[in-house]
Short mmCIF file of C-alpha atoms and ligand atoms in Angstrom, two decimals:
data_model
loop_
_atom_site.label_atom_id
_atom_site.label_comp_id
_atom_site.label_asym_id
_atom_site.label_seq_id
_atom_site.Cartn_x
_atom_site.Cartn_y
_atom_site.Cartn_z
CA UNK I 226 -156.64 196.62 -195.28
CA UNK I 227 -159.63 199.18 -194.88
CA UNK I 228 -161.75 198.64 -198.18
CA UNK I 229 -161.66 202.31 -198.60
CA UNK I 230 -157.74 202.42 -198.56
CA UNK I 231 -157.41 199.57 -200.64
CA UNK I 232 -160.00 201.56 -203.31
CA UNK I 233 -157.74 204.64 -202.79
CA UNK I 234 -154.26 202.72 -203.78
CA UNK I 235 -156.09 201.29 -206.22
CA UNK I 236 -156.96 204.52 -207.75
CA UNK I 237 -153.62 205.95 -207.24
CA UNK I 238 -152.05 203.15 -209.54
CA UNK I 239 -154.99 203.73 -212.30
CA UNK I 240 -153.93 207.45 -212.02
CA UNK I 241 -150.22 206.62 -212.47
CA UNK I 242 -150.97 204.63 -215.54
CA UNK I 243 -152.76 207.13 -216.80
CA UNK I 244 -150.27 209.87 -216.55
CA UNK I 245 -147.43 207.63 -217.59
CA UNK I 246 -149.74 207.09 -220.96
CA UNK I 247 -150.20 210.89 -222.09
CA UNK I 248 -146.92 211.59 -220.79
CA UNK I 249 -145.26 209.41 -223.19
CA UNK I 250 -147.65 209.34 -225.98
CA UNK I 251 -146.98 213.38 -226.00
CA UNK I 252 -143.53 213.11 -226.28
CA UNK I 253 -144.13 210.46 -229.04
CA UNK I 254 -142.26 207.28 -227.01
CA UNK I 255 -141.31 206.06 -224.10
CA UNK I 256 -140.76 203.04 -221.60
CA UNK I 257 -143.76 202.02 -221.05
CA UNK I 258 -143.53 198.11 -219.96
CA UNK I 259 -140.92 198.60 -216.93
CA UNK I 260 -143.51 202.21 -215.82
CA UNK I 261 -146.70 199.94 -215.47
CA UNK I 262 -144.56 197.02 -214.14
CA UNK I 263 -144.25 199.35 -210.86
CA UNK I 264 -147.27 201.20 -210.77
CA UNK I 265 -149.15 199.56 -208.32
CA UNK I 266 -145.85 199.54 -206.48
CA UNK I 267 -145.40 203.21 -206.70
CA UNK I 268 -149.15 203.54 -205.64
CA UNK I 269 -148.51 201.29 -202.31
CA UNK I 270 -145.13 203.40 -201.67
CA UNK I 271 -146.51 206.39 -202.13
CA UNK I 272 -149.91 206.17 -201.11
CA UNK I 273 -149.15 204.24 -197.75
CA UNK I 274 -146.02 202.98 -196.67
CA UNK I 275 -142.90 205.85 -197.48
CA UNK I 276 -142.60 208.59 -194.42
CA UNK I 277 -142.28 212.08 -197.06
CA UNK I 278 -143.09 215.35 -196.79
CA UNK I 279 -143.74 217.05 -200.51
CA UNK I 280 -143.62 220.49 -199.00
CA UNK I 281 -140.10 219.42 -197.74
CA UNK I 282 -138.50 217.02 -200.34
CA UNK I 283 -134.75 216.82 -198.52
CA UNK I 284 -136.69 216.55 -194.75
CA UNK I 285 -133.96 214.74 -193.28
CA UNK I 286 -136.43 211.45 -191.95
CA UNK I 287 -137.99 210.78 -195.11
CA UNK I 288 -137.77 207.17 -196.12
CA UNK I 289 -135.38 206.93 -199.83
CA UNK I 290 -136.88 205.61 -203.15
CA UNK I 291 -133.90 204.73 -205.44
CA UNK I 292 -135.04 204.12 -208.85
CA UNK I 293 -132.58 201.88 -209.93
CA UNK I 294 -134.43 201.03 -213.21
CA UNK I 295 -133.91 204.53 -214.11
CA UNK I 296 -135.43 204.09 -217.37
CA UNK I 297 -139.06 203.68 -215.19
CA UNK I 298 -138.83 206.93 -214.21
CA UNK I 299 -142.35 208.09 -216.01
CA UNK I 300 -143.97 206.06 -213.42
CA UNK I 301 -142.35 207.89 -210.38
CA UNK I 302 -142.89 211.35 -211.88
CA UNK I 303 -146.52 210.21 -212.13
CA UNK I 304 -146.55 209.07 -208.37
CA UNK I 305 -144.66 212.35 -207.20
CA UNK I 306 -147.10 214.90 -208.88
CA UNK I 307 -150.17 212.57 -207.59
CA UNK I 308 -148.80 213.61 -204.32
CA UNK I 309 -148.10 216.79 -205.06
CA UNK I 310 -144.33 217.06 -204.94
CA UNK I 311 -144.74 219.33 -208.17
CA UNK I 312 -147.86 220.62 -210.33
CA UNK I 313 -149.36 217.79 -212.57
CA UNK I 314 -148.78 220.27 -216.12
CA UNK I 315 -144.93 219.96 -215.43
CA UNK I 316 -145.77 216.06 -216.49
CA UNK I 317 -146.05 217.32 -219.99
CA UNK I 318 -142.60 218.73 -220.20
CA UNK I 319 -141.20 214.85 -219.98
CA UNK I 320 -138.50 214.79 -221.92
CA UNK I 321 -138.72 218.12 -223.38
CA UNK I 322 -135.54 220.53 -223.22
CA UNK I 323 -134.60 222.23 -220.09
CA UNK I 324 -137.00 219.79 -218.87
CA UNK I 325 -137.04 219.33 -214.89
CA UNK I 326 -138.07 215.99 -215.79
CA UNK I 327 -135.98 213.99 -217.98
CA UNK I 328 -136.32 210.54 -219.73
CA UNK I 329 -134.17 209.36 -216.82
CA UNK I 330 -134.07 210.59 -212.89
CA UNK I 331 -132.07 213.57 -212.02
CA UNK I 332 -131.07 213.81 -208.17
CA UNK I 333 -130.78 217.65 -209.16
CA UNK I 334 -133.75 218.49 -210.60
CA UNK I 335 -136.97 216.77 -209.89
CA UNK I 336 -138.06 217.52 -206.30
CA UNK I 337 -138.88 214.05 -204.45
CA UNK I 338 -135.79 212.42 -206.99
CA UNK I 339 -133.10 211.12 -204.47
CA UNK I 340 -130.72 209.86 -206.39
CA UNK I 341 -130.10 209.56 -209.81
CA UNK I 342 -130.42 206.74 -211.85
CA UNK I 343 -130.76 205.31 -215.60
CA UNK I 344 -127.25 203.51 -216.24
CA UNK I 345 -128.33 199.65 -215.29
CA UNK I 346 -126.69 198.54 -212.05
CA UNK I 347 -125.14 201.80 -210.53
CA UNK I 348 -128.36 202.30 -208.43
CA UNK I 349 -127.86 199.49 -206.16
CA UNK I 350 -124.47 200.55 -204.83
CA UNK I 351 -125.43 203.90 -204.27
CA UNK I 352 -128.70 202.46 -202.36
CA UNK I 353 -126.46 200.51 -199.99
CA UNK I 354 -124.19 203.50 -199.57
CA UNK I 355 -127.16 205.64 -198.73
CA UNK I 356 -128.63 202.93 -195.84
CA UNK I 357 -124.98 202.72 -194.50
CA UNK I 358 -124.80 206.40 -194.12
CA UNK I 359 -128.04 206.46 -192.12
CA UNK I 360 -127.35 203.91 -189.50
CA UNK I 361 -124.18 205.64 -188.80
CA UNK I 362 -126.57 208.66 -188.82
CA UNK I 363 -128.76 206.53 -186.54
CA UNK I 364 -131.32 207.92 -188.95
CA UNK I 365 -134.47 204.97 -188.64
CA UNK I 366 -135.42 206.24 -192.35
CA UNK I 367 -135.34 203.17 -195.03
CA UNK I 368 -133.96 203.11 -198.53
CA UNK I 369 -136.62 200.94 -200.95
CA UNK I 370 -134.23 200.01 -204.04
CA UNK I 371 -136.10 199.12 -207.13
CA UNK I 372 -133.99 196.77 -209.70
CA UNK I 373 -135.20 195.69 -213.00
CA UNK I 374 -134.62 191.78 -213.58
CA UNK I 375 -132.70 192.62 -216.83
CA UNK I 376 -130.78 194.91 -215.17
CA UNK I 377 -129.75 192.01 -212.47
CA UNK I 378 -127.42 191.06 -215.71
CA UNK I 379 -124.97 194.02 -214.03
CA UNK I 380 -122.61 192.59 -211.71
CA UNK I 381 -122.37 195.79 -210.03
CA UNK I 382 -125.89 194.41 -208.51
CA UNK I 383 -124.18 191.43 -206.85
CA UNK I 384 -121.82 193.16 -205.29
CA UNK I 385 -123.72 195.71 -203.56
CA UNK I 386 -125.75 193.04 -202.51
CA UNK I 387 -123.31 191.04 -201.07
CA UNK I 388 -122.55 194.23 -199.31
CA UNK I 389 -125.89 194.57 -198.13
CA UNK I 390 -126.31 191.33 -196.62
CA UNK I 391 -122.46 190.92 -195.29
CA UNK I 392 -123.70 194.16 -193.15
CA UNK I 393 -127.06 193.21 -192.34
CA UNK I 394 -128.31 196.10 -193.78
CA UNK I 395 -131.86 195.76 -193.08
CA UNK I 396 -133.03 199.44 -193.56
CA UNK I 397 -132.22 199.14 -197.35
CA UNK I 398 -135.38 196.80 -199.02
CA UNK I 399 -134.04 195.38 -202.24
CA UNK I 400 -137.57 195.08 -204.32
CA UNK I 401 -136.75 193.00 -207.72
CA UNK I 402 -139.81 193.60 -210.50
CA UNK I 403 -139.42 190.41 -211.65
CA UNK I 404 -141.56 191.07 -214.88
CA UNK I 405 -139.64 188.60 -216.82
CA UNK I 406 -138.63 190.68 -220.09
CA UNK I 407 -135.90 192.76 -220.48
CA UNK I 408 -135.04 195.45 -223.60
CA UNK I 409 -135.58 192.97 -226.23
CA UNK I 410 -137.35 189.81 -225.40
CA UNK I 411 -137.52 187.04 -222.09
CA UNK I 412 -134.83 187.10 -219.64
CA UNK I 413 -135.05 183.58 -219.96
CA UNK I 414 -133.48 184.29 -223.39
CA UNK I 415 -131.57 186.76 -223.18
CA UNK I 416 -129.42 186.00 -219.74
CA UNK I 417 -131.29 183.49 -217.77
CA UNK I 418 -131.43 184.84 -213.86
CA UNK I 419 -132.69 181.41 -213.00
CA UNK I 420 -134.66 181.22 -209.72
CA UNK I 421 -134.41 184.72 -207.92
CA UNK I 422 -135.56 183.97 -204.96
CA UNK I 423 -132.80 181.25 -204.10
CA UNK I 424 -130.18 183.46 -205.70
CA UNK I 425 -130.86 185.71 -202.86
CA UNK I 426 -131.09 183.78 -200.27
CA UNK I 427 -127.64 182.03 -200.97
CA UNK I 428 -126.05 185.54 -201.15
CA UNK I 429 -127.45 185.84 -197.49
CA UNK I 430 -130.77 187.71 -198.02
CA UNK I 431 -133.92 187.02 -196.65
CA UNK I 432 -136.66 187.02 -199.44
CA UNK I 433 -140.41 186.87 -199.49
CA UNK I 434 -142.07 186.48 -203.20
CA UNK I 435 -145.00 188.96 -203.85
CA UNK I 436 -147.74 189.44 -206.43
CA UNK I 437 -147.21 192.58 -207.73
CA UNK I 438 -150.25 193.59 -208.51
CA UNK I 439 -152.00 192.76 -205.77
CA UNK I 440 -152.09 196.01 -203.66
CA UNK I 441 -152.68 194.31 -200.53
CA UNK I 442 -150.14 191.69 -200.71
CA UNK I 443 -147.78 194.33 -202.15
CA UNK I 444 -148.39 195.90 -198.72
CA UNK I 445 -148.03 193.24 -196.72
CA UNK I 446 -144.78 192.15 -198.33
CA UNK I 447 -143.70 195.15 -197.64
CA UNK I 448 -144.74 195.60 -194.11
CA UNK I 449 -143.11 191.89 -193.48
CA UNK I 450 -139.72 192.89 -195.04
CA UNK I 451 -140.11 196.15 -192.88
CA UNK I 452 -140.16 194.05 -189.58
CA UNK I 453 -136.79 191.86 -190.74
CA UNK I 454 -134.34 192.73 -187.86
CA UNK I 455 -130.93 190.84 -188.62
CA UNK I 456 -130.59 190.39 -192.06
CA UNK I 457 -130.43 192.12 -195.63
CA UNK I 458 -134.08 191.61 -197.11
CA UNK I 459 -135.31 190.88 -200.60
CA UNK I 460 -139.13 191.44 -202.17
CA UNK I 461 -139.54 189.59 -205.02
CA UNK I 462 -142.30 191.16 -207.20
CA UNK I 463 -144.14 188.80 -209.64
CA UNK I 464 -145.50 191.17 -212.42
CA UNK I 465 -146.05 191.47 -215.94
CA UNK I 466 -144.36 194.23 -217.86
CA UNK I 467 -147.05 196.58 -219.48
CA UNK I 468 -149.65 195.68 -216.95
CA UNK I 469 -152.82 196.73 -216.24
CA UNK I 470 -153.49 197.65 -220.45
CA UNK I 471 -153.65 193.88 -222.44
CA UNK I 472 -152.84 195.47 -225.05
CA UNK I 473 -149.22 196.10 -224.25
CA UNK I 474 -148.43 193.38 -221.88
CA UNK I 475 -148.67 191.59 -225.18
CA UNK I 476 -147.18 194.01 -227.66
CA UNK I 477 -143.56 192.73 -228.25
CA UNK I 478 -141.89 196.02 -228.41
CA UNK I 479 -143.67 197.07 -225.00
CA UNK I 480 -140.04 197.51 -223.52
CA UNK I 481 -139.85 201.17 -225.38
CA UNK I 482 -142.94 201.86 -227.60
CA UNK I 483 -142.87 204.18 -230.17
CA UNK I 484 -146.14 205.88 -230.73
CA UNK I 485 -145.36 206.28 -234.62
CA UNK I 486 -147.10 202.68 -234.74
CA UNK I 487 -150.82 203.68 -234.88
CA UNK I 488 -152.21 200.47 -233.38
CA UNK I 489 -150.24 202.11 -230.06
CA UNK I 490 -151.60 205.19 -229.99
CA UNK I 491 -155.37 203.51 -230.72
CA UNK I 492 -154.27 201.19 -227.26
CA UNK I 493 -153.07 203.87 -225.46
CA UNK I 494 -156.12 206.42 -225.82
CA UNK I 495 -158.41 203.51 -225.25
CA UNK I 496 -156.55 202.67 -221.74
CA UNK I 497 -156.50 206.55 -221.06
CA UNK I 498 -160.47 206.85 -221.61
CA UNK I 499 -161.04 203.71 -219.58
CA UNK I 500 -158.62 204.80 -216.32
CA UNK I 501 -160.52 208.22 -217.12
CA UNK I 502 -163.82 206.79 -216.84
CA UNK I 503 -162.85 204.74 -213.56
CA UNK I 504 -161.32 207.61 -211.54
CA UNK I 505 -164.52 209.63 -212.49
CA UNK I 506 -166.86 207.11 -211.74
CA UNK I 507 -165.42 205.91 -208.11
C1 TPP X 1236 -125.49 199.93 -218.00
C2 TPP X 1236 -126.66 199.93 -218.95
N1 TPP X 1236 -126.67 199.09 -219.99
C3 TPP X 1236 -127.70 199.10 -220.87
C4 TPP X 1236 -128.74 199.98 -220.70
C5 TPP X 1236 -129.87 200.00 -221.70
N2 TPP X 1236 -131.09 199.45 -221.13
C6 TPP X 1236 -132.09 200.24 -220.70
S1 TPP X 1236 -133.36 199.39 -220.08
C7 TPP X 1236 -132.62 197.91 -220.41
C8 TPP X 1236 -133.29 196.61 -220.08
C9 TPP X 1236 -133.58 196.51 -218.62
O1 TPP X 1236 -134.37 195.40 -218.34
P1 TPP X 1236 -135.12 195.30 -216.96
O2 TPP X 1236 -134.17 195.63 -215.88
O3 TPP X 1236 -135.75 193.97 -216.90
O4 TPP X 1236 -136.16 196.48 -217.06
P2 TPP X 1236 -137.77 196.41 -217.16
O5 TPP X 1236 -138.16 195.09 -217.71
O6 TPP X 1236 -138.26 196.60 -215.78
O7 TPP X 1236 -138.14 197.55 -218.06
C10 TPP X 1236 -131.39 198.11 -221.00
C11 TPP X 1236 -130.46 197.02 -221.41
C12 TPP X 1236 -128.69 200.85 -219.57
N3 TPP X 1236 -129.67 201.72 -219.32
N4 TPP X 1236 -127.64 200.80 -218.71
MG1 MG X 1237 -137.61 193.25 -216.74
#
């Protein structure tokens, strides 16, 4: 990758964090572990590899984000108004009544929002639904379907992807944020997913196992799982829920943080004055 377009992802993601902090610090809490889990996803996505046309939202060959870790959805609105699928002010209204931006994707109201999401599971069905109805389409776009590794605890996840590989449904990249918490503690501990990676591959995927915050290995993950012809394909992201601010990749309530707790708000200011200063000073 160009050194300049790996410093201009990497600004996109600091900008994503950034909004993603006021946003939910203004409306007082928020999910903020699973939004900075995906940020520099989001930023790769959005800032290289998705076909998408913000003046055109529905243009019928844009490549599909499903969200399927609906409760992420900060960090999407953050990447949409980056790229100007709306004005950056409506990120204030998150949350907030009549909102066009709620808590949780809505298919019918946020421009750039295909499909909506935010009950654990349901998002991976309607993912392999959508890349069935394009190949009949013989549409080329592809569907990238984000799942939580909590949310792997649906079995309506295992189904769709044994539909997905029984098909060969290649257009539909399943990206797991393997970030290794769930709502309230390790997956480990909660419902043990044991090792992903062969999980996948025994239900027929093919699977490559990325750093997730490595922009450029992000992209070339995703530009490898692109290229699969005959198979459903898997990307495995290793990341660390809260990243990119230590303070709450360590905090133990990071899965929803409640900016009541002033030692959060002290960490989240910080981080915003420190993304601040690095988008001003690149
Ligand atoms: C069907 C369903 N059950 C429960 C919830 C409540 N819930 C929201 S987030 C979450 C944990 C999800 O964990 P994970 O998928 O690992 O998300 P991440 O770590 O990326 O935030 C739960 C149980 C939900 N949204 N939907
Ligand atoms: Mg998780």
């Amino acid at each position: 990758m160009e050194p300049n377009e790996l410093l201009q992802l990497k600004k996109l993601a600091t900008a994503i964090r950034r909004d993603v902090l006021v946003m939910l610090e203004r409306v007082g809490s928020g999910h903020l572990g699973g939004s900075m889990s995906i940020a520099d996803l989001m930023s790769v996505l959005y800032g290289k590899r998705l076909a998408y046309d913000p003046e055109n939202p529905s243009w019928e060959g844009r490549d599909r984000v499903v969200l399927s870790k609906g409760h992420a959805g900060p960090a999407w609105y953050a990447a949409l108004a980056e790229r100007g699928f709306f004005d950056k002010e409506v990120l204030l209204t998150l949350n907030e009544g009549g909102t066009n931006l709620p808590s949780h994707p809505d298919r019918t109201k946020t421009p750039g929002v295909d499909m909506t999401t935010g009950s654990l599971g349901q998002g991976t069905s309607v993912a392999a639904g959508i890349a069935t109805a394009l190949k009949l389409k013989k549409n080329d776009a592809k569907v990238y379907l984000i799942v939580g590794d909590g949310e792997l605890n649906e079995g309506q996840c295992w189904e769709a992807f044994q539909y997905l590989a029984h098909y060969r449904l290649n257009n539909c990249i399943v990206i797991i944020d393997w970030n290794k918490r769930q709502l309230d503690g390790a997956c480990t501990e909660v419902m043990n997913p044991f090792d992903l990676e062969e999980k996948m591959r025994a239900f027929g995927f093919k699977t490559l196992s990325v750093n997730g915050h490595d922009i450029e290995a992000l992209d070339q993950a995703l530009e490898a799982a692109s290229a699969v012809k005959d198979s459903a394909v898997c990307v495995i992201m290793d990341t660390i829920k809260g990243a990119g601010i230590p303070f709450f990749e360590t905090y133990p309530g990071n899965h929803s943080v409640k900016f009541s707790d002033p030692a959060c708000r002290v960490a989240a200011d910080e981080a915003i004055a420190a993304f601040e200063a690095q988008l001003a000073g690149e």
